[in-house]
Coordinates of C-alpha atoms in Angstrom, one line a residue:
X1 CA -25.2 -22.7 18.9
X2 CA -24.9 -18.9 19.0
X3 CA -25.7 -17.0 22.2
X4 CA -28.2 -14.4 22.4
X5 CA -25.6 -11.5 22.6
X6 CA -23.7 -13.2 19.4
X7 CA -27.1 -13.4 17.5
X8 CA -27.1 -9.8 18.2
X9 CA -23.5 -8.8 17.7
X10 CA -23.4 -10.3 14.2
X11 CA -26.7 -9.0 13.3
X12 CA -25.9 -5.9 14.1
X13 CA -21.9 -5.4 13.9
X14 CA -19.9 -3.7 11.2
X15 CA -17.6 -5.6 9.5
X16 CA -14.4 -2.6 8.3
X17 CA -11.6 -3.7 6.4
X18 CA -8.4 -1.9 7.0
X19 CA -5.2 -1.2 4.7
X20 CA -3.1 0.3 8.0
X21 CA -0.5 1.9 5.1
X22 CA 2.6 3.8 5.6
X23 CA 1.3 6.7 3.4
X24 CA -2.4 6.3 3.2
X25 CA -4.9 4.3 5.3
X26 CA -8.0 2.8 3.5
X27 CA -11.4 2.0 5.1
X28 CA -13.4 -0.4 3.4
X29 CA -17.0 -0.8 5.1
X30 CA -19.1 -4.3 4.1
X31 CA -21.9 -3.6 2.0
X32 CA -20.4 0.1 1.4
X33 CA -17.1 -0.6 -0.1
X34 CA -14.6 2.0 0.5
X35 CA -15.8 4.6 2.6
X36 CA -12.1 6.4 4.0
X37 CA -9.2 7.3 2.1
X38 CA -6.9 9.1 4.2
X39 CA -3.3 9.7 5.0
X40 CA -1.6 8.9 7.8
X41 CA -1.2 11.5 9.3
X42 CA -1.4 12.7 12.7
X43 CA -1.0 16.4 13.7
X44 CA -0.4 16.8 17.6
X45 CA -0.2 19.1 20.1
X46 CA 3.7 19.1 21.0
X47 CA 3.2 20.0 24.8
X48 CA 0.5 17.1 25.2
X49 CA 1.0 15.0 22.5
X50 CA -3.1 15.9 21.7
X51 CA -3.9 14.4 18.6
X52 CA -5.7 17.9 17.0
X53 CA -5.8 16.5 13.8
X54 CA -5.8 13.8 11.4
X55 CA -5.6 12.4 7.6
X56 CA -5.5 15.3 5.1
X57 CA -6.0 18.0 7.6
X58 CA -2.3 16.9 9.1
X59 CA -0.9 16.0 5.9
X60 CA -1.5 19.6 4.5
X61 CA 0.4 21.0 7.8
X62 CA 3.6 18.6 7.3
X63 CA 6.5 20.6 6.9
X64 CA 4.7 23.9 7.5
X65 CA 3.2 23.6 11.0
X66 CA 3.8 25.8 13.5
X67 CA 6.3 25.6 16.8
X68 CA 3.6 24.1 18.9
X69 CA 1.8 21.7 16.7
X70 CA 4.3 18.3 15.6
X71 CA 2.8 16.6 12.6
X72 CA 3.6 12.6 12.4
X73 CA 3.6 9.8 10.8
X74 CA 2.7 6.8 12.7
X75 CA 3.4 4.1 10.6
X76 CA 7.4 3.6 9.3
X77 CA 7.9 0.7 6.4
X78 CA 4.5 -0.3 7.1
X79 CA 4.8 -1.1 10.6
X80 CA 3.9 1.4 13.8
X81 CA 6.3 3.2 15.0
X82 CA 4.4 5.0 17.1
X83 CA 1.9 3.1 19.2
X84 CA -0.4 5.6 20.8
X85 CA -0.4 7.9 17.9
X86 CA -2.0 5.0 15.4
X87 CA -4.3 3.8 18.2
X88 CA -5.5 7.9 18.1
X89 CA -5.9 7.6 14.1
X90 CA -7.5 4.7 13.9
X91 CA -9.7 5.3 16.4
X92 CA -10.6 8.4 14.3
X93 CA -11.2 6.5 11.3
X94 CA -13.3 4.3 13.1
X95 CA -15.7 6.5 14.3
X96 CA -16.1 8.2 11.1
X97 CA -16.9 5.1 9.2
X98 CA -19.8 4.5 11.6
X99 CA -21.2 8.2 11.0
X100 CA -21.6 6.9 7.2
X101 CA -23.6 3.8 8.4
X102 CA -26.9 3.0 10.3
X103 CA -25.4 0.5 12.7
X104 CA -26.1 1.1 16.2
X105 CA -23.3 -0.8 18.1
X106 CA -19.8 0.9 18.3
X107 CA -17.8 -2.3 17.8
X108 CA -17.4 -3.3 14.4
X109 CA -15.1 -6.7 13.5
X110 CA -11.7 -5.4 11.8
X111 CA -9.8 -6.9 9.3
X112 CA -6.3 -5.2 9.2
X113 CA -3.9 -5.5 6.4
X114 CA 0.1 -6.1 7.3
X115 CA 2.6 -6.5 5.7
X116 CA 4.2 -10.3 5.0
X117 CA 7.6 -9.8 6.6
X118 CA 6.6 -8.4 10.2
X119 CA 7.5 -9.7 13.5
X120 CA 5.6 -11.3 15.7
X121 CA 6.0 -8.1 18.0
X122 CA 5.3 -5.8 15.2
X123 CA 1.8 -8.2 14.5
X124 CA 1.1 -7.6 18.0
X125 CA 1.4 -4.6 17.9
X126 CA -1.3 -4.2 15.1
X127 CA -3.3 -6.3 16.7
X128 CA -3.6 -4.3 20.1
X129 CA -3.6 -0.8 18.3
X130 CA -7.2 -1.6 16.8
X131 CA -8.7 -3.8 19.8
X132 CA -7.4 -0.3 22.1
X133 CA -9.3 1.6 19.5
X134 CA -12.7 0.2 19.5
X135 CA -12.5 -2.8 18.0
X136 CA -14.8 -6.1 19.2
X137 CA -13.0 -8.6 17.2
X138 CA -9.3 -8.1 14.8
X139 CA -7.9 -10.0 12.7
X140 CA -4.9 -9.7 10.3
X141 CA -3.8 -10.5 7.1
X142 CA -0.6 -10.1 5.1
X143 CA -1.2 -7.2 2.4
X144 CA -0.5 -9.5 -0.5
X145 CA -2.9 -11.6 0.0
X146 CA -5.6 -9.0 0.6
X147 CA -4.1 -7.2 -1.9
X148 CA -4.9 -10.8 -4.7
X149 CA -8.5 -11.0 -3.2
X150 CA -9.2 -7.3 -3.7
X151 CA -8.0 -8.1 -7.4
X152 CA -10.0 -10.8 -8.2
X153 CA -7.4 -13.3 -8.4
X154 CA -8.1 -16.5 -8.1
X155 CA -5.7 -17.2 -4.9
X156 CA -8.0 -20.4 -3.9
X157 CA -7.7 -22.5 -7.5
X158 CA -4.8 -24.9 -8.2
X159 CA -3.4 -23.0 -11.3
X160 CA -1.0 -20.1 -9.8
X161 CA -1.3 -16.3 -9.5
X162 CA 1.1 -13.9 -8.4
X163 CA 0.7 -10.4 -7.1
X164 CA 2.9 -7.2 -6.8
X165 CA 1.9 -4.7 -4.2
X166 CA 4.0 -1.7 -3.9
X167 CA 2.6 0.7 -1.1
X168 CA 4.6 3.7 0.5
X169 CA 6.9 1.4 3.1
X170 CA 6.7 -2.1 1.8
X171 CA 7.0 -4.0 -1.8
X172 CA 5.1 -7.5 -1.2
X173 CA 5.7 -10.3 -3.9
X174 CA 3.9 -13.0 -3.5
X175 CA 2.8 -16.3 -5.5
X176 CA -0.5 -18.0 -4.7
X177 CA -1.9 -21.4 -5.4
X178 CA -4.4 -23.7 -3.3
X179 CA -5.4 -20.4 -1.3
X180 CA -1.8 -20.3 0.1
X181 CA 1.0 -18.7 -0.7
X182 CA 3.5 -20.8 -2.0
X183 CA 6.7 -17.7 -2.9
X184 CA 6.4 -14.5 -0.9
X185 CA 9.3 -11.7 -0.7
X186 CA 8.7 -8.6 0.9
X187 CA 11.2 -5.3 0.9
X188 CA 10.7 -2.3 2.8
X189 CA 11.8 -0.3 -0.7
X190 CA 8.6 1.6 -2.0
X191 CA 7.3 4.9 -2.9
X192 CA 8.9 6.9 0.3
X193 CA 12.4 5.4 -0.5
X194 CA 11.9 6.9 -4.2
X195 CA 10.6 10.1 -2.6
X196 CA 14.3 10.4 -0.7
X197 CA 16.2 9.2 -3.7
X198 CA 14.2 12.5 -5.8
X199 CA 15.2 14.6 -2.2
X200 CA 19.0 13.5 -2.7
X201 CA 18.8 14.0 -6.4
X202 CA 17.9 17.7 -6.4
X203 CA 20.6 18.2 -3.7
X204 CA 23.6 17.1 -5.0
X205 CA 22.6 17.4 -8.8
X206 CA 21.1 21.1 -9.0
X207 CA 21.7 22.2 -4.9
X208 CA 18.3 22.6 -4.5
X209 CA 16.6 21.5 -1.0
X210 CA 13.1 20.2 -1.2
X211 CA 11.0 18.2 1.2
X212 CA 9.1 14.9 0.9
X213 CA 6.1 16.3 0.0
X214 CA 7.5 18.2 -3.1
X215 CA 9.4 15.0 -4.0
X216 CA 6.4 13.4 -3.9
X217 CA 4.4 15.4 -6.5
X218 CA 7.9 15.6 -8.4
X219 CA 7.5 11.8 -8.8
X220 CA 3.4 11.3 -9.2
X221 CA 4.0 14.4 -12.3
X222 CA 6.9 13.0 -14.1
X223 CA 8.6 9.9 -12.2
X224 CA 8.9 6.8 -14.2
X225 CA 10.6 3.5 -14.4
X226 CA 10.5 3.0 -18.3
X227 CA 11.1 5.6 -21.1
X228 CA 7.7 7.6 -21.8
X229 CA 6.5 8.3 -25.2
X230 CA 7.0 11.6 -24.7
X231 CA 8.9 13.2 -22.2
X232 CA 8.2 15.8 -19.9
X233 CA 9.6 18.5 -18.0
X234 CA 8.7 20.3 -14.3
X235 CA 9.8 23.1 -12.4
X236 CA 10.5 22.2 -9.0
X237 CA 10.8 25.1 -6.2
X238 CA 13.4 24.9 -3.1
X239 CA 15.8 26.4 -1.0
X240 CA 19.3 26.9 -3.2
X241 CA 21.8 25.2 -0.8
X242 CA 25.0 28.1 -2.0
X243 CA 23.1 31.4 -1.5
X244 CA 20.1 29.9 1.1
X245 CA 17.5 31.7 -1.3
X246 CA 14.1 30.4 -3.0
X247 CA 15.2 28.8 -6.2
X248 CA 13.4 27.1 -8.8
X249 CA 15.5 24.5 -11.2
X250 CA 13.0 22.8 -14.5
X251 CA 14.2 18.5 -14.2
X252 CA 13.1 16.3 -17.0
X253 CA 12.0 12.5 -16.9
X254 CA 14.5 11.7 -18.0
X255 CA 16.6 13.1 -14.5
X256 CA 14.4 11.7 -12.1
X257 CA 13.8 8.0 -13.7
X258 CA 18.0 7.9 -13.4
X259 CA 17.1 9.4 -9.9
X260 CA 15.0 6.4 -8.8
X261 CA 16.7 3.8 -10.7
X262 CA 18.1 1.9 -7.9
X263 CA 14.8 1.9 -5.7
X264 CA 13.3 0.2 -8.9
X265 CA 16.3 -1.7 -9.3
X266 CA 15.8 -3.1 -6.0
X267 CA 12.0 -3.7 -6.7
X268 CA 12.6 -5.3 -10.1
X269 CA 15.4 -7.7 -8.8
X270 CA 13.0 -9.0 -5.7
X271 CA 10.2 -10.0 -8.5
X272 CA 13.3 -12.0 -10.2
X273 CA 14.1 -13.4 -6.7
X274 CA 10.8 -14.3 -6.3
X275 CA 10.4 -15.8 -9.8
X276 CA 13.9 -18.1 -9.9
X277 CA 12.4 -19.9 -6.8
X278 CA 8.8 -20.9 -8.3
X279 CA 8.2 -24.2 -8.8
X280 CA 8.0 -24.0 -13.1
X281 CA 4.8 -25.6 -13.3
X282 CA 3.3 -22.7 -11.8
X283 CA 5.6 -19.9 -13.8
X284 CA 4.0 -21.6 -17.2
X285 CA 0.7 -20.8 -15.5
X286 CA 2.1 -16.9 -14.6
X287 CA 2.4 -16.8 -18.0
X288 CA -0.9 -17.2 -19.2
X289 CA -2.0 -14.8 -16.4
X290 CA 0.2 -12.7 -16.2
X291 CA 1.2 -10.6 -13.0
X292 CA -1.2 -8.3 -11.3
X293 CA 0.6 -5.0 -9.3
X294 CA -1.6 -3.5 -6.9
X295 CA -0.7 -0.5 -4.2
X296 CA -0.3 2.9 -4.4
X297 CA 3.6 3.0 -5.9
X298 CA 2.5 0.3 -8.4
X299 CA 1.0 3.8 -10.5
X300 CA 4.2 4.8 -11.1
X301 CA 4.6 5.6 -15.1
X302 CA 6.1 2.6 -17.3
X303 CA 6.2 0.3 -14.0
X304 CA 4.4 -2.4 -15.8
X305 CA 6.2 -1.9 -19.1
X306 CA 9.5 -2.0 -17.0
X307 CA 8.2 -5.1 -15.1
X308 CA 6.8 -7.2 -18.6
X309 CA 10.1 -6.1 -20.4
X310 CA 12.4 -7.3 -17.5
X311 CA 10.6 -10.5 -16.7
X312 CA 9.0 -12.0 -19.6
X313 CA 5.7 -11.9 -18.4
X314 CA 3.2 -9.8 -18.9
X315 CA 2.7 -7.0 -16.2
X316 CA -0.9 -5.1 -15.2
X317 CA -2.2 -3.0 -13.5
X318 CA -5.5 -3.8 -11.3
X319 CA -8.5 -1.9 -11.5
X320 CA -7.8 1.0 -8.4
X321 CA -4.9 -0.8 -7.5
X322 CA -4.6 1.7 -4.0
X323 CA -7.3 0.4 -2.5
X324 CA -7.0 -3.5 -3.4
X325 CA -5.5 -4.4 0.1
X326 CA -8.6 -2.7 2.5
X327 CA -10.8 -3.8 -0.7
X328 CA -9.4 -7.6 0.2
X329 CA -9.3 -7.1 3.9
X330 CA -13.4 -6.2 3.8
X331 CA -14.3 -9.3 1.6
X332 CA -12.6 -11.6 3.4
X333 CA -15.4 -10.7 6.7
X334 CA -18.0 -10.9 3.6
X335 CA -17.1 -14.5 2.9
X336 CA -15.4 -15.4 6.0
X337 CA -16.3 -19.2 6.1
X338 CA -14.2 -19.6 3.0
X339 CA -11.3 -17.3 3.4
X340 CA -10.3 -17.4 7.2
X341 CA -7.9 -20.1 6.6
X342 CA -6.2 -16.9 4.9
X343 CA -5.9 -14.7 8.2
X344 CA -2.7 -14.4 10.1
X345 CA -2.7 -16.9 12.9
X346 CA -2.8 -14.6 15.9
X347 CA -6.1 -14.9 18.6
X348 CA -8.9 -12.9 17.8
X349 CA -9.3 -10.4 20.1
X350 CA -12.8 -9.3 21.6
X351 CA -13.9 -6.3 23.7
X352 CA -17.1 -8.1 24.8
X353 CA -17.5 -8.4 28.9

């Protein structure tokens, strides 16, 4: 029977689902859907270590903030790497999901996304970040399997599923039947790997320096694992390595998919992994479904075709397939009774005296 103060507490509480990502960190909200898209970023005062700023704000002073201001990210391969620093953002993020709601109590239950092949240290230290920053109860769950629930798939019937989620730090495989997970692989090759390989590219190719954020926009305009229909071309500004001037050098598609071919190499070859050890009864059934690829990396142009053309099996894309994992995480507090069996088995934690 529920106490007085729990009769309140779930009346009341918000319910947030989290996708704690390496590049971007998602805020779903129940009855709201998602309500935060940001990246994570933190900007800090370098004496103090401040946090003056955080999500797009920081991400527009990477690379170009001044002596006194130190702009991180907090999260490395989809872990934390720095503890206090994602306690500070997600605290943040937080607080502004309650200014877009009407609910009076500051402690919402949190569902946070990890990824599959974490630590037990690195869990914990998930775990304690989003109790520290305001939490009343957390829970986790392994980003492929929020990642299927945010898809619709049907990770809780007999015949099997399978889901791709390629995020900025970590590529998650995983297979799914009987609401478990019956293959799983998980990498930490993604999107900021095939940033750096573009970086390395442009160095030794045309002696051009560029940072991650220009690699990045190099790879969202004309990246691709699979040859396009039509080719394209980009000019991409940087420091000339021989004279240490501004330079600008136009690099096709077809340059940066040979640029990136090993990071997709690498991605392609774990799905095959994946795939040789699956029981065949459930491959037939992967065949008739297909295989759904979800995360923010998963965009990249001619992944699926890559993906279908390599494996035999038809590849797609989910419908917003960034924001499947914090889509997941929040459903799983909507329909708790059913899908708790799917959390990570670590004690809840509560902020309740």
């Amino acid at each position: 029977m529920l106490s007085p103060l729990d009769f309140v507490f779930g009346l009341f509480s918000l319910d947030i689902g989290i996708d704690l990502g390496t590049a971007y960190t998602l805020v779903s909200v129940r009855g709201k859907g998602i309500v935060i898209n940001e990246p994570s970023f933190v900007a800090l005062e370098r004496k103090t270590r401040r946090p003056i700023e955080v999500g797009a704000r920081a991400k527009e002073m990477w690379s170009k903030n001044p002596k006194d201001v130190l702009v991180v990210r907090p999260l490395r391969d989809g872990v934390i790497s720095e503890f206090e620093v994602t306690e500070a953002m997600l605290h943040h993020l937080i607080a502004k999901a309650h200014e877009q709601t009407w609910v009076p109590i500051p402690r919402p239950r949190v569902v946070v996304g990890i990824p599959s092949g974490v630590t037990e240290v690195e869990k914990r230290a998930v775990f304690d970040a989003a109790i520290s920053a305001g939490a009343r109860e957390a829970y986790l769950i392994e980003e492929p399997v929020a990642a299927a629930i945010g898809a619709g798939l049907p990770v809780q019937e007999t015949r099997g599923s399978m889901v791709i989620d390629i995020g900025g730090g970590t590529t998650e495989v995983a297979i799914f039947s009987l609401g478990g997970i019956v293959i799983s692989r998980s990498i930490r090759v993604a999107g900021d790997e095939i940033d750096e390989d573009i970086v390395q590219y442009m160095r030794s190719k045309h002696n051009l320096l560029i940072g991650e954020p220009t690699a990045e926009k190099v790879k969202i305009e004309i990246g691709s694992a699979y040859p396009l229909p039509q080719e394209r071309t980009m000019m991409v500004k940087g420091r000339n390595l021989v004279t240490g001037l501004p330079a600008a050098v136009e690099v096709s598609s077809i340059e940066i998919r040979e640029a990136i071919a090993g990071s997709v190499d690498i991605i392609v070859d774990t799905v095959k992994d994946a795939l040789d050890d699956t029981p065949p009864e459930l491959v037939a059934d992967l065949m008739e479904s297909g295989i759904c690829m979800a995360g923010g990396t998963s965009q990249l142009k001619g992944l699926t075709d890559r993906m279908t053309d390599e494996l035999n099996i038809r590849a797609w894309l989910a419908d917003d397939p960034m924001t499947c994992v914090a889509r997941g995480a929040g459903r799983v507090l909507e329909d708790y009774n059913n899908l708790r069996r799917l959390l990570v088995g670590l004690e809840r934690g509560s902020t309740r005296h």
